[in-house]
mmCIF file of C-alpha atoms in Angstrom:
data_model
loop_
_atom_site.group_PDB
_atom_site.id
_atom_site.type_symbol
_atom_site.label_atom_id
_atom_site.label_comp_id
_atom_site.label_asym_id
_atom_site.label_seq_id
_atom_site.Cartn_x
_atom_site.Cartn_y
_atom_site.Cartn_z
ATOM 1 C CA MET A 177 36.522 61.826 44.173
ATOM 2 C CA LEU A 178 36.136 64.627 46.696
ATOM 3 C CA GLY A 179 36.049 63.847 50.368
ATOM 4 C CA PHE A 180 33.235 65.222 52.506
ATOM 5 C CA ARG A 181 35.502 67.825 54.196
ATOM 6 C CA THR A 182 36.849 69.094 50.853
ATOM 7 C CA PHE A 183 33.330 69.262 49.437
ATOM 8 C CA LYS A 184 32.120 71.155 52.530
ATOM 9 C CA ARG A 185 35.014 73.677 52.308
ATOM 10 C CA LEU A 186 34.387 74.293 48.594
ATOM 11 C CA THR A 187 30.663 74.760 49.198
ATOM 12 C CA LEU A 188 31.251 77.246 52.038
ATOM 13 C CA ALA A 189 33.852 79.141 49.995
ATOM 14 C CA ALA A 190 31.472 79.387 47.027
ATOM 15 C CA ALA A 191 28.640 80.604 49.260
ATOM 16 C CA ALA A 192 30.885 83.222 50.881
ATOM 17 C CA GLY A 193 32.033 84.394 47.454
ATOM 18 C CA ALA A 194 28.434 84.727 46.291
ATOM 19 C CA VAL A 195 27.532 86.840 49.343
ATOM 20 C CA ILE A 196 30.542 89.104 48.798
ATOM 21 C CA ALA A 197 29.798 89.443 45.076
ATOM 22 C CA THR A 198 26.151 90.351 45.623
ATOM 23 C CA THR A 199 26.804 92.863 48.429
ATOM 24 C CA ALA A 200 29.942 94.512 47.031
ATOM 25 C CA GLY A 201 29.511 98.211 46.495
ATOM 26 C CA PHE A 202 26.315 98.618 48.538
ATOM 27 C CA ASP A 203 28.158 100.659 51.144
ATOM 28 C CA ARG A 204 29.385 103.156 48.493
ATOM 29 C CA PRO A 205 27.372 105.076 45.942
ATOM 30 C CA ALA A 206 28.239 104.337 42.323
ATOM 31 C CA ALA A 207 30.363 107.008 40.673
ATOM 32 C CA ALA A 208 28.366 109.172 38.302
ATOM 33 C CA PRO A 209 29.628 109.198 34.725
ATOM 34 C CA VAL A 210 31.819 112.161 33.884
ATOM 35 C CA GLU A 211 30.020 114.626 31.627
ATOM 36 C CA VAL A 212 31.689 115.888 28.456
ATOM 37 C CA THR A 213 30.367 118.455 25.985
ATOM 38 C CA VAL A 214 31.699 117.899 22.469
ATOM 39 C CA TYR A 215 31.518 120.660 19.862
ATOM 40 C CA LYS A 216 31.682 119.223 16.353
ATOM 41 C CA THR A 217 30.354 119.701 12.854
ATOM 42 C CA PRO A 218 27.166 117.758 12.048
ATOM 43 C CA THR A 219 28.659 115.768 9.171
ATOM 44 C CA CYS A 220 32.018 114.679 10.626
ATOM 45 C CA GLY A 221 32.128 110.889 10.910
ATOM 46 C CA CYS A 222 35.396 110.709 12.839
ATOM 47 C CA CYS A 223 34.007 113.099 15.463
ATOM 48 C CA GLN A 224 31.019 110.805 15.992
ATOM 49 C CA LYS A 225 33.371 107.813 16.297
ATOM 50 C CA TRP A 226 35.352 109.706 18.958
ATOM 51 C CA VAL A 227 32.100 110.431 20.832
ATOM 52 C CA SER A 228 31.318 106.686 20.728
ATOM 53 C CA HIS A 229 34.832 105.974 22.062
ATOM 54 C CA LEU A 230 34.194 108.300 25.014
ATOM 55 C CA GLU A 231 30.795 106.733 25.741
ATOM 56 C CA ALA A 232 32.308 103.241 25.627
ATOM 57 C CA ASN A 233 34.828 104.410 28.235
ATOM 58 C CA GLY A 234 32.403 105.721 30.831
ATOM 59 C CA PHE A 235 31.752 109.311 29.759
ATOM 60 C CA LYS A 236 28.302 110.855 29.410
ATOM 61 C CA VAL A 237 28.545 112.891 26.220
ATOM 62 C CA LYS A 238 26.470 115.854 25.091
ATOM 63 C CA THR A 239 27.158 116.871 21.502
ATOM 64 C CA VAL A 240 26.689 120.349 20.089
ATOM 65 C CA ASP A 241 26.714 120.481 16.298
ATOM 66 C CA LEU A 242 27.999 123.716 14.771
ATOM 67 C CA GLU A 243 28.889 124.612 11.198
ATOM 68 C CA ASP A 244 31.951 126.604 12.318
ATOM 69 C CA LEU A 245 34.006 125.766 15.404
ATOM 70 C CA ALA A 246 36.423 128.720 15.233
ATOM 71 C CA GLU A 247 34.552 130.724 17.876
ATOM 72 C CA VAL A 248 34.401 127.769 20.302
ATOM 73 C CA LYS A 249 38.106 127.049 19.853
ATOM 74 C CA GLY A 250 38.919 130.732 20.400
ATOM 75 C CA LEU A 251 36.747 131.024 23.507
ATOM 76 C CA GLN A 252 38.297 127.843 24.943
ATOM 77 C CA GLY A 253 41.846 129.078 24.295
ATOM 78 C CA VAL A 254 42.934 126.362 21.863
ATOM 79 C CA PRO A 255 46.089 127.566 20.059
ATOM 80 C CA ASP A 256 45.883 127.513 16.254
ATOM 81 C CA ASP A 257 48.702 124.974 15.900
ATOM 82 C CA LEU A 258 46.948 122.468 18.203
ATOM 83 C CA GLN A 259 43.536 122.520 16.561
ATOM 84 C CA SER A 260 41.735 119.476 15.226
ATOM 85 C CA CYS A 261 38.219 118.690 14.059
ATOM 86 C CA HIS A 262 36.365 118.823 17.391
ATOM 87 C CA THR A 263 36.655 120.521 20.781
ATOM 88 C CA ALA A 264 35.356 119.162 24.073
ATOM 89 C CA VAL A 265 34.949 120.531 27.562
ATOM 90 C CA VAL A 266 35.184 118.185 30.536
ATOM 91 C CA GLY A 267 35.142 119.728 33.991
ATOM 92 C CA LYS A 268 37.583 122.645 33.964
ATOM 93 C CA TYR A 269 39.550 121.264 30.997
ATOM 94 C CA VAL A 270 39.464 121.612 27.214
ATOM 95 C CA VAL A 271 40.104 118.508 25.106
ATOM 96 C CA GLU A 272 41.033 119.163 21.489
ATOM 97 C CA GLY A 273 40.996 116.438 18.890
ATOM 98 C CA HIS A 274 41.305 112.666 19.065
ATOM 99 C CA VAL A 275 42.542 112.311 22.651
ATOM 100 C CA PRO A 276 42.161 108.758 24.033
ATOM 101 C CA ALA A 277 39.627 108.392 26.854
ATOM 102 C CA ALA A 278 42.296 106.882 29.136
ATOM 103 C CA ASP A 279 44.310 110.099 28.872
ATOM 104 C CA ILE A 280 41.242 112.164 29.770
ATOM 105 C CA HIS A 281 40.606 109.957 32.810
ATOM 106 C CA ARG A 282 44.262 110.438 33.830
ATOM 107 C CA LEU A 283 43.947 114.224 33.353
ATOM 108 C CA LEU A 284 40.900 114.317 35.619
ATOM 109 C CA LYS A 285 42.616 112.167 38.249
ATOM 110 C CA GLN A 286 45.909 114.088 38.285
ATOM 111 C CA GLN A 287 44.381 117.594 37.918
ATOM 112 C CA PRO A 288 47.499 119.285 36.439
ATOM 113 C CA LYS A 289 47.564 123.072 36.166
ATOM 114 C CA VAL A 290 46.948 123.219 32.415
ATOM 115 C CA LEU A 291 44.148 124.457 30.203
ATOM 116 C CA GLY A 292 43.714 121.116 28.512
ATOM 117 C CA LEU A 293 44.886 118.301 26.265
ATOM 118 C CA ALA A 294 45.268 118.236 22.505
ATOM 119 C CA VAL A 295 46.049 115.841 19.697
ATOM 120 C CA PRO A 296 46.817 118.212 16.824
ATOM 121 C CA GLY A 297 45.579 117.210 13.397
ATOM 122 C CA MET A 298 43.930 113.875 12.871
ATOM 123 C CA PRO A 299 46.510 111.073 13.274
ATOM 124 C CA MET A 300 45.560 107.684 11.863
ATOM 125 C CA GLY A 301 45.008 105.113 14.589
ATOM 126 C CA SER A 302 43.875 107.595 17.224
ATOM 127 C CA PRO A 303 40.359 107.073 18.668
ATOM 128 C CA GLY A 304 37.862 107.879 15.931
ATOM 129 C CA MET A 305 40.545 107.706 13.250
ATOM 130 C CA GLU A 306 40.945 103.944 13.101
ATOM 131 C CA GLY A 307 42.064 102.670 9.734
ATOM 132 C CA PRO A 308 44.608 100.626 7.821
ATOM 133 C CA ARG A 309 47.589 102.012 9.767
ATOM 134 C CA LYS A 310 48.408 103.451 13.174
ATOM 135 C CA ASP A 311 50.641 106.498 13.243
ATOM 136 C CA LYS A 312 52.606 107.471 16.340
ATOM 137 C CA TYR A 313 51.261 110.618 17.975
ATOM 138 C CA ASP A 314 51.562 112.637 21.170
ATOM 139 C CA VAL A 315 48.869 113.955 23.458
ATOM 140 C CA LEU A 316 49.965 117.421 24.550
ATOM 141 C CA THR A 317 49.037 119.583 27.500
ATOM 142 C CA PHE A 318 48.641 123.291 26.785
ATOM 143 C CA ASP A 319 48.149 126.433 28.801
ATOM 144 C CA ARG A 320 46.770 129.922 28.100
ATOM 145 C CA GLY A 321 50.243 131.084 27.083
ATOM 146 C CA GLY A 322 50.431 128.410 24.360
ATOM 147 C CA ARG A 323 53.104 126.385 26.159
ATOM 148 C CA THR A 324 52.882 122.653 25.534
ATOM 149 C CA ALA A 325 54.315 119.479 27.010
ATOM 150 C CA VAL A 326 53.925 115.815 26.113
ATOM 151 C CA PHE A 327 51.302 114.203 28.355
ATOM 152 C CA ALA A 328 51.289 110.780 26.641
ATOM 153 C CA SER A 329 52.738 109.119 23.566
ATOM 154 C CA HIS A 330 50.846 106.546 21.537
#
């Protein structure tokens, strides 16, 4: 059985916690979701799954359906050997393929001097490519000169 002093302390602590919980964040504006434009073909199911992955991880996604993405990839500077099934633009960066949302958040936080990130091909187990197995894959940075470096390994 609780003594009166213990009961009083618990009640005051709970009330203080409720006040903090209900007023937290009122002194700061909420961060706006990061906007991403995804260029994809209208019939690609894995592209739509990747869009859903981004939305579930705090991105506001605008999709642009195109029959042929070659022009977009060329204009965005995506090297041929890094191409995948969709291309996205987020801020000043290009994101090619099934890049995990966490890696995009890290890119935006760190702001490296690169053109973008890419997951070449369509590795099983990457976001949007979930299935019976999970292949190991790298997320690469790339620049206008085509130089790459490993940004993350999954």
